Amino acid sequence: MKKGLILGIGNILMGDEGIGPHLIEVLTKTGIPDGWDAEDGGTGGFTLLQYFENYDPIIMIDASLDENPDGTIRLVKPRFASDYPTSLSAHDIGLHDLVQSAQLLGYTPEIFLFAVSVSHFQDISDQLSEGIEDKIPELANKVLELVGKLEKGKLQMSSQT
Amino acid sequence: MANRIVIDPVTRIEGHLRVELEVKDGKVVDAFSSGTMVRGIELIVKDRDPRDVWAFVERVCGVCTTVHALASVRSVEDALNWQIPQNAELIRNLMFVTQMMQDHVVHFYHLHALDWVDVVSALSADPVATSNLAQSISSWPKSSPGYFRDLQKRLKGFVDSGQLGIFANGYWGHKAYKLPAEANLMGVAHYLEALEWQKEIVKIHAIFGGKNPHPNYLVGGVACSLNINEVNAINAERLAQVKHLLDDAKVFIEQVYIPDLMAIASFYKDWGAIGGGLENYLAYGDLPTNGYSDVSSFKFPRGIIMGRNLNEVIPVDGKDGEQIKEFISRSYYDYSGGNETGLHPWEGETKLAYSGPKPPYDYLDVDKKYSWLKTPRWKGNPMEVGPLSRMLVGFASGKTEYKEVVTEALTKLDVPVTALFSTLGRTAARGLETRLVANWALEFYDMLITNIKNGDSRTVNQEFRNPDTWPAEAKGVGMTEAPRGALAHWIVIKDKKTANYQLVVPSTWNASPRDANGQRSAYEASLIGTPIADPENPLEVLRTIHSFDPCLACAVHIYDEKGRYVHQIDTF
């Protein structure tokens, strides 16, 4: 079994809303950490449930509609579905529904969510805006740092037992 | 007093979709359906390499991910007269049926069933009686009293924790729910089983298309190679996995979905006389068994039924400039030749011209333009598209297997043939075609295996790989049947680039605003006459809207005639 999954969510046709998939594309080029998988979750609805079954932990990246300035990167550790930030990803079957469904089925991977604040108004475009594009290296570093911490944590745990 | 009900849902296919209704004496007297967000995909793909367009259009939806890619590659192949090998056709068919089975099951259990099944009532069901009920309608093994007892306990825990979650937004306790508690518990159990099953069946997309949720397509064939001994190809092991998933799908559909559908329908026969709406039905057809150019070989036949006359199937031609046209007299666009004309999609224009009220607003100005959806018409007529249209065209084409499943269902429910033209008919048609599709899936699989055994492993035709072989200008149309209905993409290629691209999607046919002659499209027409027992909880409206599988999560707002805010319900 793989160590964990990095899952980018969003619609690449809606400008900055596509930050999740864009990041996965970058990470795929620069290198995924050993033993981890990276998936472009796109606008997938219940299709994504299989990842909740097969991976633990999962690091998600999604665009967020909130009061923060554009490009703000927050790491959230959602405990309940209601903890997920308001997302532009009005996925037909939203992240809330997805996580709740996973819980109902008894899949409870540890989930970390990088929420990137984006503007409410998105042009129809397959490009990121300059301000969000500039955040990609920082976001990639944060994701990789978290991967490092999680691996270390796991190592410590296993050395204790 | 006339109430105004506003349903303002959200969808990824076409952005937001909103319905405003006039309710008088407990019935819907008028309805206006509006797409409130623009879909600009046509603008994004302009000037791109036609062979890349599928990868963009595939992203317009997260639910029916593959259908737009299929329509797109077909439009390019049609423009260049690019034939694909039979294996490619079969693999596309297998991806098609996978999509349709998964999508229909998810629709029935997760987007529509809770309009009929009361989750809270399931908590008071007797597990033994539920077991008896389940065993009386199906041989599905998960039906013991212990199974339902455990399930009920899980559900109670979920509800008691205050995290009703995905079940939070129902109209629980509404008097229009008529199922006994045991049927409700069985429905909830299968809701969860369907959730498990659907994540398995879509693995077929990853096998043939490399990844999920947005698998790879390829103009000229499919993006995978067949070699039973090769590790990186579609090999014997992967094919066996496909077979296993298709076998499981057939069992699940026959032993869970169909018995549930019939059991639930038997309590709601009155819905066989509600929600009929339009009397014209359109299907482009799909699932070729002898090449896409041989329309007579399609499992889903192509054609049109006018005025519910099941004795005649009228041909439809996507290339005839006089047949399918899009109108914008009530849509937020401008046409260079005037807003009263209709344009065939090859001549289609996408010039955005919003003229509606500035948000936030209470009501749309329905006397003027009120939607981002254009209004498609066939020879000036509104058409319903979707499972019901496909089943009716198949039935009217005289195909035995259609007649069999339709007649069996009508007999079992003891309802007249006219019950097909209704909300219940639409929901039943979806299940019945899923049954057919589950059988065809195994036929396509066997055909593929036979080809491989005979030494034919071709999956791509490289004939037009070099764009220098293309004519300076070419036009094509790619038609398919999305789970929600007839879908087509029209492309104009000039100097190797996409010069014009237009999608006419199922929801455009069904959910569009009325035309210049005041003719309603399918959603609007189907809602007229719908009874509303409780304007605070317009469950009946959702039943009919959801019967079209509108692919949306929606919020219902209700206003009285002066625009006073009465109630808002978030619903799924």
XYZ file of C-alpha atoms in Angstrom:
733
model
C 0.000 0.000 0.000
C 1.146 3.500 -0.823
C 2.081 5.857 1.998
C -0.369 8.544 1.025
C -2.052 10.577 -1.646
C -1.749 14.162 -2.792
C -5.087 15.044 -4.374
C -5.705 18.249 -6.316
C -9.335 19.218 -6.758
C -10.941 21.819 -8.975
C -11.989 22.802 -12.453
C -9.142 23.832 -14.739
C -11.612 25.651 -16.996
C -12.502 28.150 -14.300
C -9.273 30.033 -13.839
C -7.917 30.028 -10.276
C -10.493 27.449 -9.270
C -8.155 24.979 -11.011
C -5.247 25.542 -8.580
C -5.502 21.960 -7.244
C -5.049 20.186 -10.598
C -2.436 22.771 -11.670
C -0.358 21.964 -8.593
C -0.559 18.237 -9.305
C 0.745 18.905 -12.809
C 3.714 20.801 -11.374
C 4.465 18.150 -8.736
C 4.286 15.415 -11.350
C 7.018 17.218 -13.293
C 9.230 18.069 -10.322
C 8.832 14.726 -8.606
C 6.388 13.008 -6.295
C 7.838 11.834 -2.957
C 8.729 8.140 -2.877
C 5.832 5.914 -2.012
C 3.252 8.676 -2.509
C 0.788 9.115 -5.336
C -0.493 12.362 -6.797
C -3.869 12.528 -8.501
C -5.677 15.202 -10.429
C -9.138 14.851 -8.913
C -10.552 17.408 -11.334
C -14.245 17.905 -10.860
C -14.800 14.280 -9.970
C -17.708 13.543 -7.699
C -18.308 10.155 -6.161
C -15.594 8.814 -8.455
C -13.139 10.121 -5.863
C -14.507 7.825 -3.158
C -12.080 5.106 -4.196
C -9.209 7.287 -2.987
C -10.741 7.547 0.483
C -10.830 3.795 0.606
C -7.298 3.225 -0.629
C -5.143 5.964 0.900
C -4.309 7.224 4.362
C -3.349 10.012 4.789
C -4.694 12.235 2.023
C -3.416 15.738 1.391
C -5.979 17.699 -0.596
C -5.516 20.980 -2.411
C -8.559 23.007 -3.354
C -9.538 26.586 -4.068
C -11.484 28.360 -1.331
C -13.884 31.262 -1.324
C -13.323 33.102 1.912
C -12.562 36.515 3.327
C -8.790 36.152 3.047
C -6.725 37.981 0.427
C -6.292 36.096 -2.844
C -3.466 33.599 -2.695
C -3.665 33.022 1.069
C -2.675 29.425 1.755
C -4.209 27.786 4.802
C -3.668 24.277 6.084
C -6.895 22.929 7.528
C -7.384 19.671 9.306
C -11.099 19.123 8.866
C -12.714 16.897 11.454
C -16.265 17.181 10.213
C -17.551 17.705 6.723
C -18.794 21.115 7.840
C -15.186 22.136 8.500
C -14.449 22.233 4.784
C -14.141 25.778 3.531
C -16.573 27.280 1.088
C -15.197 26.315 -2.225
C -15.675 27.571 -5.691
C -15.739 23.912 -6.497
C -19.479 23.694 -6.447
C -18.835 20.128 -7.459
C -22.150 18.511 -8.229
C -21.263 16.142 -5.515
C -19.307 18.407 -3.242
C -16.380 17.693 -0.963
C -18.810 17.791 1.958
C -20.930 15.062 0.429
C -17.894 13.082 -0.535
C -16.379 13.121 2.953
C -19.700 12.337 4.600
C -20.253 9.454 2.227
C -16.767 8.123 2.960
C -17.516 8.301 6.702
C -20.789 6.447 6.223
C -18.918 3.694 4.462
C -16.358 3.595 7.248
C -13.437 5.101 5.325
C -11.752 7.548 7.650
C -8.318 8.440 6.321
C -6.501 11.313 7.985
C -7.177 14.334 5.785
C -5.173 17.525 5.436
C -6.494 20.270 3.239
C -4.555 23.127 1.716
C -7.151 25.779 0.954
C -6.006 28.501 -1.412
C -8.125 31.633 -1.266
C -9.270 32.805 -4.663
C -11.508 35.602 -5.869
C -15.263 35.086 -6.186
C -15.215 36.135 -9.803
C -13.480 33.730 -12.117
C -13.170 34.166 -15.825
C -13.700 31.188 -18.051
C -10.029 30.377 -18.659
C -7.624 27.483 -18.406
C -4.925 29.803 -17.029
C -4.227 30.806 -13.445
C -4.090 34.511 -12.663
C -0.637 35.934 -12.057
C -1.117 36.279 -8.314
C -2.138 32.652 -7.898
C 0.411 31.303 -10.385
C 3.146 32.986 -8.304
C 1.994 31.025 -5.257
C 2.626 27.637 -6.843
C 6.243 27.197 -5.619
C 5.255 28.127 -2.060
C 2.265 25.797 -2.181
C 4.383 22.953 -3.581
C 6.937 23.470 -0.789
C 4.247 23.434 1.866
C 2.786 20.217 0.527
C 6.210 18.552 0.407
C 7.066 19.819 3.899
C 3.881 18.248 5.208
C 4.717 14.997 3.457
C 8.114 15.100 5.205
C 6.547 15.727 8.606
C 4.027 12.953 8.157
C 6.733 10.492 7.199
C 8.825 11.514 10.201
C 5.785 11.182 12.459
C 5.139 7.729 11.155
C 8.760 6.760 11.667
C 8.669 7.987 15.275
C 5.485 6.105 15.917
C 6.821 2.905 14.507
C 10.066 3.236 16.510
C 7.996 3.605 19.680
C 6.070 0.432 19.088
C -53.230 33.231 -3.856
C -50.452 32.593 -6.327
C -47.156 31.730 -4.748
C -43.865 32.131 -6.476
C -41.365 29.373 -5.881
C -37.772 29.840 -6.873
C -35.430 26.891 -7.237
C -31.891 28.076 -7.668
C -29.557 25.109 -7.963
C -25.911 24.832 -8.827
C -24.462 22.633 -11.488
C -21.100 22.127 -13.015
C -22.407 21.426 -16.455
C -23.906 24.788 -17.049
C -23.229 26.708 -13.930
C -26.277 27.598 -11.975
C -29.714 26.485 -12.876
C -32.773 28.158 -11.457
C -36.473 27.512 -11.765
C -39.200 30.019 -10.915
C -42.731 28.756 -10.564
C -46.162 30.263 -10.197
C -48.328 28.191 -7.885
C -52.086 28.634 -7.665
C -54.662 26.518 -5.815
C -52.031 23.942 -4.966
C -50.790 23.480 -8.522
C -47.994 24.847 -10.667
C -49.519 27.151 -13.294
C -46.362 28.503 -14.897
C -42.660 27.732 -14.838
C -39.475 29.437 -15.969
C -36.173 27.620 -16.157
C -32.972 29.614 -16.264
C -29.269 28.926 -16.528
C -27.805 31.717 -14.435
C -24.162 31.157 -15.199
C -22.509 31.254 -18.555
C -20.734 28.288 -19.992
C -17.806 29.621 -21.970
C -16.205 26.393 -23.103
C -16.789 27.311 -26.745
C -14.525 30.301 -26.278
C -11.752 28.335 -24.539
C -11.290 25.801 -27.319
C -11.263 28.281 -30.194
C -8.034 28.145 -32.230
C -6.818 25.001 -30.472
C -5.665 21.864 -32.229
C -8.925 19.954 -32.821
C -7.246 16.807 -31.515
C -6.764 18.433 -28.085
C -10.282 19.767 -27.644
C -11.604 16.611 -25.945
C -9.316 17.186 -22.956
C -10.907 20.576 -22.298
C -14.535 19.730 -22.916
C -14.202 16.643 -20.730
C -13.732 18.992 -17.788
C -17.049 20.766 -18.068
C -18.607 18.136 -15.856
C -17.419 15.973 -13.006
C -20.292 13.569 -13.196
C -20.525 12.478 -16.811
C -16.836 12.930 -17.471
C -16.445 10.800 -20.552
C -19.375 11.788 -22.723
C -18.064 15.184 -23.781
C -14.708 13.691 -24.695
C -16.484 11.085 -26.822
C -18.631 13.667 -28.626
C -15.529 15.766 -29.224
C -13.309 13.083 -30.759
C -16.235 11.974 -32.907
C -16.799 15.503 -34.213
C -13.181 15.686 -35.415
C -13.326 12.192 -36.910
C -16.548 13.094 -38.674
C -15.027 16.285 -40.079
C -11.987 14.437 -41.474
C -13.832 11.227 -42.358
C -11.431 9.442 -40.041
C -12.526 5.827 -39.417
C -11.557 4.063 -36.232
C -10.770 0.344 -35.747
C -13.510 -1.888 -34.394
C -11.613 -2.482 -31.165
C -11.572 1.246 -30.542
C -15.313 1.368 -31.114
C -15.825 -1.487 -28.647
C -13.607 0.066 -25.993
C -15.467 3.367 -26.399
C -18.703 1.418 -26.011
C -17.403 -0.219 -22.836
C -16.479 3.185 -21.425
C -19.898 4.500 -22.467
C -21.822 1.712 -20.742
C -19.646 2.025 -17.646
C -20.481 5.721 -17.472
C -24.165 5.127 -17.994
C -24.504 2.327 -15.434
C -22.559 4.241 -12.784
C -24.331 7.515 -13.479
C -27.839 6.053 -13.487
C -27.310 4.111 -10.271
C -25.823 7.170 -8.564
C -28.721 9.240 -9.829
C -31.337 6.791 -8.614
C -29.938 6.207 -5.141
C -28.058 9.396 -4.352
C -29.793 12.151 -6.250
C -33.367 10.960 -6.691
C -34.315 8.171 -4.253
C -34.550 10.492 -1.275
C -37.416 12.253 -3.069
C -39.304 8.996 -2.516
C -37.533 7.318 0.424
C -37.836 8.814 3.915
C -34.530 8.262 5.719
C -35.862 9.197 9.157
C -38.752 6.767 8.811
C -36.193 3.999 8.196
C -35.124 4.322 11.839
C -38.447 2.898 12.997
C -38.439 -0.077 10.617
C -38.545 -3.642 11.891
C -35.377 -5.398 10.630
C -37.167 -8.761 10.397
C -39.978 -7.314 8.299
C -37.402 -5.471 6.176
C -35.610 -8.742 5.597
C -38.871 -10.411 4.563
C -39.613 -7.575 2.169
C -36.137 -7.652 0.622
C -36.213 -11.426 0.172
C -39.661 -11.273 -1.403
C -38.475 -9.038 -4.240
C -34.908 -10.168 -4.894
C -32.366 -12.929 -4.413
C -29.697 -10.355 -3.455
C -27.824 -12.002 -0.566
C -27.447 -9.008 1.763
C -30.941 -9.268 3.175
C -30.825 -10.942 6.587
C -32.521 -9.422 9.635
C -29.070 -9.047 11.205
C -27.806 -7.091 8.211
C -30.661 -4.613 8.396
C -30.394 -4.420 12.201
C -26.706 -3.481 11.989
C -27.399 -1.013 9.230
C -30.171 0.601 11.246
C -27.834 0.896 14.220
C -25.212 2.611 12.062
C -27.821 4.980 10.705
C -29.087 5.774 14.221
C -25.568 6.516 15.363
C -25.115 8.815 12.426
C -28.362 10.666 13.088
C -27.803 10.816 16.872
C -24.360 12.364 16.396
C -26.128 15.360 14.864
C -24.221 14.703 11.649
C -27.135 13.790 9.436
C -24.750 14.811 6.719
C -25.798 13.767 3.258
C -29.227 12.976 4.642
C -29.660 16.405 6.236
C -31.500 18.064 3.418
C -34.562 15.934 2.882
C -38.184 16.730 3.529
C -38.416 13.985 6.122
C -41.918 13.403 7.365
C -43.535 15.090 4.329
C -46.957 13.536 3.726
C -46.076 12.808 0.101
C -43.743 10.059 1.324
C -45.735 6.862 1.101
C -43.319 3.994 1.604
C -43.643 1.788 4.683
C -40.738 2.092 7.125
C -39.313 -1.252 5.983
C -39.104 -0.139 2.353
C -37.395 3.021 3.546
C -34.802 1.028 5.501
C -34.175 -1.205 2.507
C -33.769 1.893 0.343
C -31.216 3.392 2.720
C -29.270 0.112 2.891
C -29.048 0.034 -0.878
C -28.103 3.703 -0.949
C -24.935 2.710 0.900
C -24.336 -0.427 -1.149
C -24.698 1.589 -4.349
C -22.108 4.027 -3.042
C -19.656 1.144 -2.605
C -20.510 -0.403 -5.960
C -20.182 2.751 -8.044
C -16.580 3.336 -7.042
C -15.734 -0.145 -8.338
C -17.432 0.023 -11.732
C -15.676 3.270 -12.729
C -12.351 1.453 -12.470
C -13.090 0.376 -16.040
C -12.498 3.994 -17.063
C -9.080 3.944 -15.444
C -8.233 0.635 -17.119
C -9.028 1.816 -20.643
C -8.529 5.543 -20.165
C -5.484 5.529 -17.899
C -7.011 7.594 -15.106
C -10.074 8.776 -13.244
C -12.103 10.940 -13.034
C -11.013 12.333 -16.403
C -9.861 9.425 -18.590
C -7.872 9.799 -21.807
C -9.480 9.811 -25.217
C -7.838 9.925 -28.624
C -8.946 11.155 -32.030
C -8.647 8.213 -34.400
C -9.044 5.474 -31.805
C -8.489 4.941 -28.106
C -5.562 5.835 -25.868
C -4.610 2.310 -24.876
C -3.044 -0.697 -26.533
C -4.209 -4.285 -26.436
C -1.694 -7.001 -25.737
C -2.663 -9.877 -23.517
C 0.935 -10.597 -22.547
C 2.256 -7.076 -22.106
C 2.526 -5.589 -18.610
C 1.844 -2.002 -19.677
C -0.957 -2.757 -22.126
C -4.527 -3.888 -21.680
C -3.444 -7.424 -20.861
C -5.211 -10.613 -19.846
C -5.270 -9.614 -16.184
C -6.868 -6.226 -16.857
C -9.399 -7.706 -19.234
C -10.352 -10.236 -16.588
C -10.865 -7.369 -14.152
C -13.146 -5.629 -16.642
C -15.168 -8.811 -17.049
C -15.444 -9.213 -13.306
C -16.666 -5.623 -12.873
C -19.211 -5.987 -15.688
C -20.536 -9.247 -14.231
C -20.910 -7.611 -10.826
C -22.650 -4.638 -12.425
C -25.244 -6.854 -14.078
C -25.966 -8.622 -10.796
C -26.230 -5.360 -8.872
C -28.537 -3.802 -11.441
C -30.787 -6.855 -11.729
C -30.897 -7.765 -8.060
C -30.817 -4.375 -6.376
C -31.563 -1.409 -8.646
C -34.456 -2.869 -10.661
C -36.296 -4.564 -7.739
C -35.964 -1.343 -5.701
C -37.205 0.753 -8.598
C -40.239 -1.484 -9.056
C -40.975 -1.683 -5.333
C -40.794 2.077 -4.900
C -42.739 2.771 -8.101
C -45.588 0.536 -6.933
C -46.271 2.997 -4.091
C -46.192 6.036 -6.357
C -48.309 5.029 -9.344
C -50.079 8.399 -9.250
C -46.791 9.872 -10.519
C -47.475 8.023 -13.760
C -49.929 10.818 -14.532
C -47.810 13.785 -13.390
C -44.900 15.579 -15.005
C -45.323 14.461 -18.617
C -44.719 17.822 -20.254
C -43.603 17.785 -23.872
C -44.874 15.228 -26.354
C -41.810 15.160 -28.609
C -38.779 12.986 -27.924
C -35.321 13.071 -29.493
C -32.487 10.550 -29.359
C -29.254 10.692 -31.378
C -28.629 7.054 -30.518
C -25.319 5.362 -29.796
C -23.471 2.104 -29.127
C -22.576 1.133 -32.693
C -21.908 -2.537 -33.348
C -20.764 -2.146 -36.949
C -18.962 1.201 -37.104
C -20.357 4.613 -36.226
C -21.416 5.324 -39.812
C -23.883 2.409 -39.746
C -26.657 3.967 -37.701
C -28.857 0.893 -38.117
C -26.332 -1.063 -36.015
C -26.793 1.159 -32.942
C -28.062 -0.464 -29.750
C -29.697 2.878 -28.938
C -31.469 3.776 -32.188
C -31.525 7.326 -33.506
C -34.748 9.159 -34.163
C -37.580 11.400 -33.153
C -41.081 10.773 -31.869
C -43.611 13.531 -32.428
C -46.848 13.914 -30.504
C -46.242 10.690 -28.554
C -46.979 8.712 -31.695
C -45.156 5.443 -31.049
C -46.019 4.162 -34.527
C -43.504 6.384 -36.278
C -39.813 7.179 -35.787
C -38.714 10.236 -37.738
C -35.057 10.492 -38.796
C -32.856 13.285 -37.469
C -29.831 14.743 -39.252
C -27.363 16.836 -37.270
C -25.782 18.159 -40.442
C -28.947 19.485 -42.030
C -28.855 23.237 -41.462
C -32.640 23.361 -41.281
C -33.187 20.757 -38.551
C -31.372 21.633 -35.321
C -31.098 25.318 -34.585
C -30.420 27.324 -31.461
C -32.479 30.390 -30.654
C -31.636 33.208 -28.262
C -34.784 35.280 -28.122
C -34.928 34.567 -24.343
C -31.199 33.996 -23.779
C -28.380 36.376 -22.825
C -26.628 36.377 -26.190
C -26.489 38.477 -29.337
C -26.502 37.066 -32.847
C -24.874 39.185 -35.554
C -27.790 38.457 -37.883
C -30.440 39.498 -35.355
C -31.746 37.958 -32.181
C -34.872 36.450 -33.681
C -33.039 34.105 -36.045
C -32.059 30.545 -35.253
C -28.560 29.291 -36.041
C -27.427 25.796 -36.867
C -24.490 25.005 -34.533
C -21.932 25.097 -37.374
C -22.956 28.726 -37.852
C -23.356 29.129 -34.097
C -22.207 32.257 -32.295
C -21.279 32.705 -28.641
C -21.448 36.436 -28.050
C -22.347 36.984 -24.416
C -24.785 39.822 -23.716
C -26.159 39.685 -20.187
C -29.272 41.808 -19.831
C -30.835 40.324 -16.690
C -31.192 41.922 -13.271
C -28.112 42.741 -11.235
C -27.599 40.094 -8.517
C -28.711 39.684 -5.847
C -32.260 39.765 -7.162
C -35.569 38.267 -6.106
C -36.955 37.365 -9.494
C -35.798 37.087 -13.023
C -37.392 39.333 -15.589
C -39.121 36.448 -17.297
C -40.874 38.645 -19.856
C -37.502 39.355 -21.433
C -34.301 37.346 -21.728
C -33.872 35.209 -18.641
C -31.292 32.483 -19.176
C -27.735 31.698 -20.188
C -29.014 28.616 -21.969
C -29.834 28.938 -25.628
C -33.041 27.338 -26.828
C -32.498 24.427 -29.242
C -35.295 23.374 -31.512
C -35.741 20.605 -34.082
C -37.564 22.086 -37.064
C -38.919 24.639 -34.637
C -40.199 22.049 -32.154
C -39.162 21.630 -28.514
C -37.831 18.158 -27.699
C -37.351 16.153 -24.533
C -34.086 14.206 -24.403
C -32.916 11.542 -21.954
C -33.641 7.954 -20.913
C -37.365 8.245 -21.633
C -36.659 9.487 -25.167
C -34.199 6.650 -25.746
C -36.609 4.006 -24.478
C -39.489 5.415 -26.526
C -37.425 5.609 -29.722
C -36.185 2.052 -29.107
C -39.721 0.870 -28.394
C -41.162 2.626 -31.440
C -38.341 1.275 -33.619
C -39.760 -2.157 -32.900
C -36.707 -3.542 -31.153
C -37.737 -6.640 -29.235
C -35.618 -6.144 -26.137
C -37.089 -2.666 -25.571
C -40.625 -3.994 -25.963
C -39.868 -6.779 -23.513
C -38.528 -4.676 -20.654
C -41.116 -1.925 -21.114
C -44.061 -4.330 -21.295
C -42.791 -6.314 -18.323
C -42.532 -3.174 -16.199
C -45.966 -1.857 -17.212
C -47.544 -5.245 -16.477
C -45.808 -5.594 -13.147
C -46.898 -2.132 -12.030
C -50.311 -2.578 -13.630
C -50.249 0.845 -15.255
C -51.286 1.859 -18.800
C -48.753 2.643 -21.519
C -49.561 6.349 -21.082
C -47.866 6.163 -17.674
C -44.574 6.246 -19.598
C -45.150 9.929 -20.355
C -44.608 11.121 -16.815
C -42.213 11.721 -13.945
C -42.531 8.063 -12.995
C -42.032 7.013 -16.626
C -38.815 9.022 -16.848
C -37.451 7.478 -13.660
C -38.492 3.967 -14.703
C -37.035 4.393 -18.214
C -33.663 5.185 -16.660
C -33.693 1.895 -14.768
C -34.934 -0.142 -17.709
C -32.240 1.119 -20.035
C -29.634 0.399 -17.368
C -30.827 -3.192 -17.468
C -30.369 -3.310 -21.242
C -26.989 -1.621 -21.036
C -25.730 -4.139 -18.450
C -26.422 -6.927 -20.947
C -24.912 -5.099 -23.914
C -21.775 -4.455 -21.881
C -21.053 -8.182 -21.799
C -21.738 -8.466 -25.545
C -19.186 -5.724 -26.273
C -16.712 -7.411 -23.976
C -17.124 -10.748 -25.762
C -16.721 -9.082 -29.160
C -13.506 -7.443 -28.003
C -12.109 -10.733 -26.695
C -13.036 -12.493 -29.944
C -11.156 -9.854 -31.949
C -8.080 -10.194 -29.762
C -8.181 -13.972 -30.037
C -8.370 -13.618 -33.813
C -5.174 -11.581 -33.731
C -6.724 -8.133 -34.190
C -5.278 -5.811 -31.580
C -5.549 -2.528 -33.477
C -6.872 0.334 -31.373
C -5.928 3.358 -33.446
C -5.950 4.500 -37.057
C -3.006 6.817 -37.748
C -4.223 7.812 -41.225
C -4.770 11.512 -40.532
C -2.175 11.894 -37.810
C -0.326 14.473 -39.851
C -2.485 17.628 -40.106
C -0.941 18.362 -43.512
C -3.263 15.658 -44.831
C -6.316 17.622 -43.691
C -8.422 19.782 -46.012
C -8.134 23.542 -45.501
C -11.638 23.557 -44.112
C -13.795 20.780 -42.676
C -16.943 20.494 -40.594
C -18.045 17.679 -38.342
C -20.633 16.695 -35.790
C -20.060 14.249 -32.950
C -23.236 12.819 -31.484
C -23.726 10.609 -28.493
C -26.178 9.792 -25.750
C -25.030 11.178 -22.420
C -26.787 9.638 -19.401
C -28.961 12.765 -19.397
C -29.780 12.603 -23.088
C -28.833 13.573 -26.612
C -25.487 15.341 -26.708
C -23.691 16.711 -29.765
C -20.624 18.780 -30.476
C -20.233 20.642 -33.758
C -16.780 21.642 -34.976
C -15.530 23.788 -37.829
C -11.841 23.212 -38.608
C -9.946 25.843 -40.581
C -6.214 25.715 -41.296
C -5.737 22.855 -38.794
C -7.325 24.853 -35.980
C -10.690 24.896 -34.280
C -12.478 27.825 -35.926
C -15.853 27.248 -34.318
C -17.054 24.832 -31.671
C -20.561 24.498 -30.297
C -22.001 22.113 -27.739
C -25.688 21.427 -27.498
C -25.968 19.453 -24.283
C -28.971 17.530 -22.921
C -29.739 20.136 -20.297
C -29.901 22.783 -23.025
C -32.710 20.866 -24.699
C -34.498 20.144 -21.447
C -33.812 23.178 -19.275
C -33.798 26.000 -21.847
C -36.093 29.019 -21.728
C -39.160 29.189 -23.940
C -38.753 30.267 -27.557
C -39.971 33.349 -29.420
C -43.292 31.585 -30.038
C -43.790 30.996 -26.339
C -43.222 27.229 -26.616
C -41.829 25.852 -23.373
C -38.889 23.467 -23.221
C -39.057 20.191 -21.277
C -38.509 21.333 -17.664
C -40.954 24.188 -17.912
C -43.577 22.068 -19.673
C -43.271 19.143 -17.266
C -43.904 21.261 -14.185
C -47.242 22.646 -15.325
C -50.010 21.054 -13.278
C -47.698 19.547 -10.676
C -49.527 19.411 -7.332
C -47.865 21.212 -4.413
C -49.199 19.977 -1.063
C -46.996 22.229 1.042
C -45.332 25.308 -0.489
C -42.871 25.294 2.424
C -41.621 21.908 1.255
C -42.080 21.609 -2.511
C -41.056 17.971 -2.671
C -43.244 17.376 -5.713
C -41.340 19.927 -7.814
C -38.066 18.242 -6.988
C -39.440 14.852 -7.948
C -40.188 16.035 -11.463
C -37.023 18.121 -11.875
C -34.888 15.298 -10.506
C -36.582 12.816 -12.836
C -34.641 14.538 -15.627
C -31.389 13.963 -13.714
C -30.470 17.622 -13.926
C -27.008 17.044 -12.538
C -27.164 19.673 -9.872
C -27.264 20.388 -6.221
C -29.926 22.926 -5.604
C -31.266 25.404 -3.131
C -34.965 26.031 -3.125
C -36.225 29.458 -2.216
C -39.880 30.171 -1.905
C -41.433 33.586 -2.247
C -45.018 34.711 -2.115
C -46.459 36.771 -4.962
C -45.205 40.073 -3.561
C -41.720 38.680 -3.337
C -41.799 38.194 0.415
C -39.268 35.651 1.465
C -41.083 32.670 2.877
C -38.656 29.880 3.223
C -35.397 28.570 1.959
C -34.434 24.964 1.808
C -31.092 23.652 0.792
C -31.493 20.411 -0.916
C -29.350 17.935 -2.665
